[in-house]
Short mmCIF file of C-alpha atoms in Angstrom, two decimals:
data_model
loop_
_atom_site.label_atom_id
_atom_site.label_comp_id
_atom_site.label_asym_id
_atom_site.label_seq_id
_atom_site.Cartn_x
_atom_site.Cartn_y
_atom_site.Cartn_z
CA MET A 2 0.04 -0.01 0.05
CA ARG A 3 1.37 3.40 -1.03
CA LEU A 4 -0.05 6.77 -0.07
CA PHE A 5 0.62 10.21 -1.49
CA ILE A 6 -0.37 12.99 0.93
CA GLU A 7 -0.05 16.75 -0.03
CA VAL A 8 -0.08 18.86 3.07
CA PRO A 9 -1.07 22.53 3.32
CA VAL A 10 1.51 25.30 2.51
CA TRP A 11 1.53 27.19 5.80
CA LEU A 12 2.97 25.92 9.12
CA GLY A 13 -0.21 26.48 11.07
CA ASP A 14 -2.51 24.78 8.50
CA THR A 15 -0.12 21.81 8.32
CA ILE A 16 -0.23 21.43 12.04
CA MET A 17 -4.03 21.75 12.06
CA ALA A 18 -4.15 19.06 9.32
CA SER A 19 -2.01 16.72 11.44
CA VAL A 20 -5.03 15.25 13.18
CA ALA A 21 -6.45 14.17 9.75
CA VAL A 22 -3.20 13.10 8.35
CA GLU A 23 -2.49 10.98 11.36
CA ASN A 24 -5.82 9.37 11.03
CA VAL A 25 -5.20 8.52 7.32
CA MET A 26 -1.84 6.99 8.15
CA THR A 27 -3.31 5.02 11.07
CA HIS A 28 -6.15 3.79 8.84
CA PHE A 29 -3.53 2.40 6.39
CA LYS A 30 -1.05 1.32 9.06
CA GLY A 31 2.13 0.02 7.55
CA ALA A 32 1.62 1.75 4.29
CA GLU A 33 4.37 3.56 2.52
CA VAL A 34 3.71 7.26 2.98
CA VAL A 35 5.11 10.06 0.61
CA VAL A 36 4.40 13.49 2.04
CA PHE A 37 4.57 16.32 -0.45
CA GLY A 38 4.50 20.08 0.26
CA SER A 39 6.30 23.36 0.84
CA LYS A 40 9.67 23.31 2.60
CA VAL A 41 8.11 24.64 5.85
CA ALA A 42 5.37 22.02 5.78
CA THR A 43 7.50 19.04 5.02
CA GLU A 44 9.85 19.84 7.84
CA VAL A 45 7.07 18.76 10.24
CA TYR A 46 7.12 15.25 8.67
CA LYS A 47 10.82 14.62 8.10
CA ALA A 48 11.07 13.06 11.63
CA HIS A 49 7.60 11.33 11.62
CA PRO A 50 8.01 7.55 12.20
CA SER A 51 5.22 6.68 9.82
CA VAL A 52 6.48 8.79 6.94
CA SER A 53 8.76 6.93 4.34
CA SER A 54 9.82 10.08 2.58
CA VAL A 55 9.17 13.84 2.09
CA GLU A 56 9.13 15.65 -1.21
CA VAL A 57 9.49 19.40 -1.26
CA ASP A 58 7.42 21.34 -3.73
CA GLU A 59 9.92 23.58 -5.53
CA SER A 60 7.80 24.25 -8.53
CA LYS A 61 7.34 28.00 -7.83
CA GLN A 62 11.22 28.37 -8.16
CA SER A 63 11.16 26.61 -11.54
CA LYS A 64 10.93 28.37 -14.90
CA ASN A 65 7.98 26.21 -15.75
CA ARG A 66 5.93 25.41 -12.72
CA TRP A 67 3.61 22.98 -14.52
CA GLN A 68 6.43 21.08 -16.18
CA TRP A 69 8.28 20.75 -12.88
CA LEU A 70 5.16 19.29 -11.15
CA TYR A 71 4.46 16.89 -14.04
CA GLN A 72 8.01 15.68 -14.11
CA LYS A 73 8.23 15.34 -10.38
CA THR A 74 5.17 13.11 -10.18
CA LYS A 75 6.73 10.75 -12.85
CA THR A 76 9.61 10.14 -10.40
CA LEU A 77 7.44 9.02 -7.59
CA GLY A 78 5.89 5.81 -8.86
CA GLU A 79 2.33 4.47 -8.46
CA PHE A 80 0.09 5.04 -5.46
CA ASP A 81 -3.06 3.42 -4.09
CA LEU A 82 -4.37 6.72 -2.73
CA ALA A 83 -3.42 10.32 -3.40
CA VAL A 84 -5.00 12.88 -1.10
CA SER A 85 -4.38 16.62 -0.87
CA PHE A 86 -5.33 18.99 1.94
CA ARG A 87 -5.16 21.95 -0.58
CA ARG A 88 -7.76 23.45 -2.84
CA GLN A 89 -5.73 25.47 -5.22
CA TRP A 90 -5.51 25.02 -8.98
CA SER A 91 -1.98 23.65 -8.79
CA THR A 92 -3.30 20.89 -6.64
CA ARG A 93 -5.92 20.01 -9.27
CA PHE A 94 -3.04 19.78 -11.74
CA LEU A 95 -0.83 17.88 -9.32
CA LEU A 96 -3.43 15.21 -8.72
CA TRP A 97 -4.18 14.86 -12.44
CA CYS A 98 -0.45 14.09 -12.81
CA VAL A 99 -0.03 11.57 -10.08
CA ASN A 100 -0.34 8.01 -10.91
CA ALA A 101 -2.94 6.81 -8.29
CA ARG A 102 -5.97 4.46 -8.28
CA GLN A 103 -7.86 6.94 -5.98
CA LYS A 104 -7.54 10.64 -5.72
CA ALA A 105 -9.10 13.24 -3.50
CA ARG A 106 -8.59 17.11 -3.25
CA TYR A 107 -9.63 18.93 -0.16
CA ARG A 108 -13.06 20.63 -0.03
CA ARG A 109 -15.19 22.09 2.75
CA LEU A 110 -18.12 19.79 3.61
CA ASP A 111 -19.84 22.04 6.08
CA LYS A 112 -20.55 25.82 5.53
CA ALA A 113 -20.80 26.42 9.25
CA SER A 114 -18.16 28.16 11.28
CA ILE A 115 -16.16 25.11 12.65
CA HIS A 116 -12.61 24.62 13.62
CA GLN A 117 -10.21 23.99 10.79
CA VAL A 118 -8.95 20.83 12.42
CA LYS A 119 -12.54 19.41 12.18
CA ARG A 120 -12.72 20.59 8.60
CA TYR A 121 -9.62 18.73 7.58
CA ASN A 122 -10.70 15.65 9.57
CA ASP A 123 -14.18 15.63 8.15
CA PHE A 124 -12.65 15.71 4.67
CA ALA A 125 -10.41 12.77 5.52
CA ALA A 126 -13.36 10.74 6.90
CA HIS A 127 -15.32 11.35 3.73
CA VAL A 128 -12.48 10.19 1.61
CA LEU A 129 -12.06 7.06 3.52
CA GLY A 130 -15.66 6.50 4.18
CA VAL A 131 -15.29 5.89 7.87
CA ALA A 132 -15.71 7.92 11.18
CA LEU A 133 -12.25 9.30 12.41
CA PRO A 134 -11.45 10.44 15.92
CA LEU A 135 -10.78 14.15 16.56
CA GLY A 136 -7.60 13.77 18.59
CA ASP A 137 -4.79 16.03 19.54
CA LEU A 138 -2.33 17.77 17.14
CA VAL A 139 0.76 15.91 16.28
CA LEU A 140 4.36 16.99 16.27
CA PRO A 141 7.33 14.72 16.31
CA PHE A 142 9.80 16.91 18.18
CA ALA A 143 10.79 16.60 21.84
CA PRO A 144 10.32 19.85 23.87
CA HIS A 145 13.39 21.91 24.77
CA SER A 146 14.40 22.07 28.33
CA PHE A 147 15.08 25.62 29.39
CA ALA A 148 17.27 26.40 32.33
CA ARG A 149 14.63 28.72 33.88
CA PRO A 150 10.93 29.35 33.31
CA THR A 151 10.74 31.05 29.90
CA LEU A 152 8.30 33.44 28.34
CA GLY A 153 8.02 33.25 24.57
CA LEU A 154 6.89 36.22 22.36
CA ASN A 155 5.63 35.66 18.71
CA PRO A 156 4.87 39.12 17.23
CA GLY A 157 4.74 38.16 13.62
CA ALA A 158 1.94 36.77 11.47
CA THR A 159 2.84 35.66 7.94
CA TYR A 160 -0.69 36.13 6.49
CA GLY A 161 -0.63 39.98 6.93
CA SER A 162 -0.15 42.91 9.18
CA ALA A 163 -3.78 43.03 10.40
CA LYS A 164 -3.13 40.08 12.59
CA ARG A 165 -0.12 41.69 14.38
CA TRP A 166 -0.21 43.03 17.90
CA TYR A 167 2.03 45.91 18.63
CA PRO A 168 5.70 45.55 19.71
CA GLU A 169 5.49 48.04 22.53
CA GLU A 170 2.66 46.03 24.10
CA PHE A 171 4.52 42.75 23.69
CA ALA A 172 7.51 44.46 25.35
CA LYS A 173 5.30 45.56 28.29
CA VAL A 174 4.26 42.12 29.00
CA ALA A 175 7.80 40.84 28.85
CA ILE A 176 9.04 43.58 31.19
CA ALA A 177 6.20 42.65 33.76
CA LEU A 178 7.45 39.03 33.78
CA SER A 179 11.10 39.46 33.27
CA SER A 180 12.08 39.08 37.04
CA THR A 181 10.73 35.58 37.07
CA HIS A 182 11.03 34.50 33.46
CA ASP A 183 13.68 34.54 30.75
CA ILE A 184 12.44 36.05 27.47
CA VAL A 185 12.63 34.56 24.00
CA ILE A 186 11.50 36.28 20.89
CA PHE A 187 10.36 34.15 17.90
CA GLY A 188 9.72 34.95 14.25
CA GLY A 189 10.65 34.08 10.67
CA PRO A 190 13.21 35.79 8.40
CA SER A 191 10.64 38.44 7.44
CA GLU A 192 9.82 39.23 11.08
CA GLN A 193 13.26 40.17 12.28
CA ASP A 194 12.54 43.84 12.25
CA ILE A 195 9.55 43.66 14.61
CA ALA A 196 11.49 41.18 16.84
CA LEU A 197 14.41 43.53 16.92
CA GLU A 198 12.13 46.45 17.88
CA ILE A 199 10.84 44.38 20.93
CA GLU A 200 14.43 43.38 21.88
CA THR A 201 15.48 47.06 21.72
CA LEU A 202 12.46 48.14 23.91
CA LEU A 203 13.52 45.50 26.51
CA HIS A 204 17.16 46.60 26.55
CA GLU A 205 16.06 50.19 27.06
CA ALA A 206 13.99 48.96 30.03
CA HIS A 207 17.26 47.22 31.37
CA VAL A 208 16.07 43.72 30.77
CA THR A 209 18.92 41.66 29.77
CA ASN A 210 17.74 38.11 30.15
CA VAL A 211 16.20 38.07 26.53
CA GLN A 212 17.16 36.16 23.39
CA ASN A 213 16.00 37.07 19.93
CA LEU A 214 15.63 33.90 17.83
CA ALA A 215 13.85 35.55 14.88
CA GLY A 216 15.04 34.15 11.73
CA LYS A 217 17.55 31.90 13.49
CA THR A 218 15.64 28.59 13.87
CA THR A 219 14.77 25.65 11.79
CA ILE A 220 11.09 24.44 12.05
CA ALA A 221 12.22 21.63 14.36
CA GLN A 222 13.99 24.01 16.63
CA LEU A 223 11.12 26.48 16.69
CA CYS A 224 8.68 23.67 17.67
CA ALA A 225 10.96 22.28 20.26
CA TYR A 226 11.65 25.69 21.92
CA ILE A 227 7.95 26.63 22.00
CA GLY A 228 7.16 23.12 23.46
CA GLY A 229 9.48 23.91 26.40
CA LEU A 230 7.93 27.37 27.29
CA ALA A 231 6.24 28.27 30.59
CA TRP A 232 4.25 30.86 28.74
CA PHE A 233 3.63 31.96 25.15
CA ILE A 234 2.16 35.13 23.86
CA THR A 235 1.16 35.08 20.21
CA ASN A 236 -0.86 36.42 17.36
CA ASP A 237 -3.03 34.05 15.22
CA SER A 238 -0.24 32.38 13.39
CA GLY A 239 1.56 29.16 12.84
CA PRO A 240 3.47 29.05 16.13
CA LEU A 241 0.03 29.36 18.05
CA HIS A 242 -0.62 25.84 16.70
CA VAL A 243 2.84 24.64 17.75
CA SER A 244 2.05 25.79 21.41
CA ALA A 245 -1.40 23.93 21.11
CA ALA A 246 0.34 20.70 20.20
CA TYR A 247 2.46 20.90 23.35
CA LYS A 248 -0.51 22.35 25.41
CA VAL A 249 1.70 25.28 26.51
CA ASN A 250 0.20 28.03 28.73
CA THR A 251 -0.79 30.48 25.85
CA VAL A 252 -2.34 33.89 25.45
CA ALA A 253 -3.59 34.15 21.86
CA ILE A 254 -4.41 37.63 20.64
CA PHE A 255 -7.13 37.67 17.83
CA GLY A 256 -8.12 40.65 15.77
CA PRO A 257 -9.39 40.26 12.23
CA THR A 258 -9.67 36.51 12.21
CA MET A 259 -12.12 34.01 13.69
CA ASN A 260 -10.86 32.36 16.86
CA THR A 261 -13.62 29.89 16.63
CA GLU A 262 -11.91 28.40 13.54
CA THR A 263 -8.18 28.79 14.30
CA HIS A 264 -7.76 28.94 18.11
CA GLY A 265 -5.36 26.45 19.64
CA TRP A 266 -6.95 23.06 19.17
CA HIS A 267 -7.38 20.90 22.30
CA ASN A 268 -5.24 23.19 24.52
CA PRO A 269 -6.89 23.56 27.90
CA ASN A 270 -4.11 26.13 28.83
CA GLU A 271 -4.96 28.63 26.11
CA ARG A 272 -6.73 31.95 26.81
CA ILE A 273 -7.92 34.20 24.04
CA VAL A 274 -7.81 38.14 24.10
CA LYS A 275 -10.13 39.51 21.67
CA LEU A 276 -12.25 42.66 21.47
CA ASP A 277 -15.87 42.71 20.41
CA LEU A 278 -15.96 45.33 17.71
CA PRO A 279 -18.73 45.44 14.89
CA CYS A 280 -15.95 45.21 12.23
CA GLN A 281 -14.60 41.99 13.55
CA PRO A 282 -13.78 39.58 11.97
CA CYS A 283 -13.05 41.21 8.62
CA MET A 284 -10.66 38.42 7.54
CA LYS A 285 -8.42 40.90 5.72
CA ARG A 286 -4.61 40.98 5.42
CA VAL A 287 -4.58 44.78 6.16
CA CYS A 288 -7.24 46.74 8.04
CA PRO A 289 -9.69 47.92 5.48
CA LEU A 290 -10.81 50.84 7.76
CA GLY A 291 -7.32 52.11 8.44
CA HIS A 292 -7.59 52.23 12.25
CA HIS A 293 -6.57 48.63 13.09
CA ALA A 294 -8.72 49.12 16.38
CA CYS A 295 -9.17 45.36 16.81
CA MET A 296 -5.53 45.06 17.68
CA ARG A 297 -4.62 48.60 18.68
CA GLY A 298 -7.26 48.37 21.45
CA VAL A 299 -5.71 45.33 23.04
CA LYS A 300 -3.30 46.42 25.90
CA ALA A 301 -0.63 44.58 27.84
CA LYS A 302 -2.80 44.60 30.87
CA ASP A 303 -5.42 42.46 29.02
CA VAL A 304 -2.79 39.87 28.36
CA LEU A 305 -1.38 40.03 31.87
CA ASP A 306 -4.91 39.63 33.30
CA LYS A 307 -5.24 36.42 31.27
CA ILE A 308 -1.87 35.13 32.58
CA ALA A 309 -3.03 35.86 36.15
CA LEU A 310 -6.06 33.63 35.45
CA LEU A 311 -3.87 30.80 34.26
CA ALA A 312 -1.23 31.00 36.93
#
């Protein structure tokens, strides 16, 4: 039995799909599993014990994307099932090229506002024709062991600026907890500026027990570090779902997006900070009204109050 599984592009979506992917692999226990996807997404599965190999989608870097996808599929052999957790046109083409007896491309089966984890799992259950359990998120990395209780800050959000809380407010939270916690700032290569801004504010407040890891970690290191945190403050972004997988004490700040669909799945230690404005949720990358009130109105005290409730 050979399975071809295309995972979502983004880290957060890949982790939210992990429940469904795990169920598919368990259903076909012992099968040879090939995972295909972006470099970020496939990093999650490189160390997975049930995955035989990972194939990175480099088609966007090719001169001819469609030719690259076609040629790539011809090197992978035959499959019994090819399933994709993506909806894009490129996925339609990819599945057309893959040599598989059964093929399935992700689609929403329920128009109601439900968690994305359930959407992915419902799709997998529909493909297999069986009921599938809604378990925990799955990451194969052991949590890092910090020398002292550590607070993690995640000020970035790849999807767009509308989801980002403000650096000065992140810094205020870190300053308030710096006497009892070391501080680690996370972020991707494109988020180094905002991470540096927070680091500068902390140094100006004479907080020296801070480490800025923005742009300096692999996906495996990012997951392991977040998994070992005492507290995590984050926007609605991929690392939020990393913290949920490890059930880390988390305060998640939501502005333009729907927390009912993308909060930390099965994390009893998560608390959500969200205003109740008439313009929420707009689901836009940039505030369409220009005031960004849904995030600007959230203050450090709001986050610290949530931490006090969890402590």
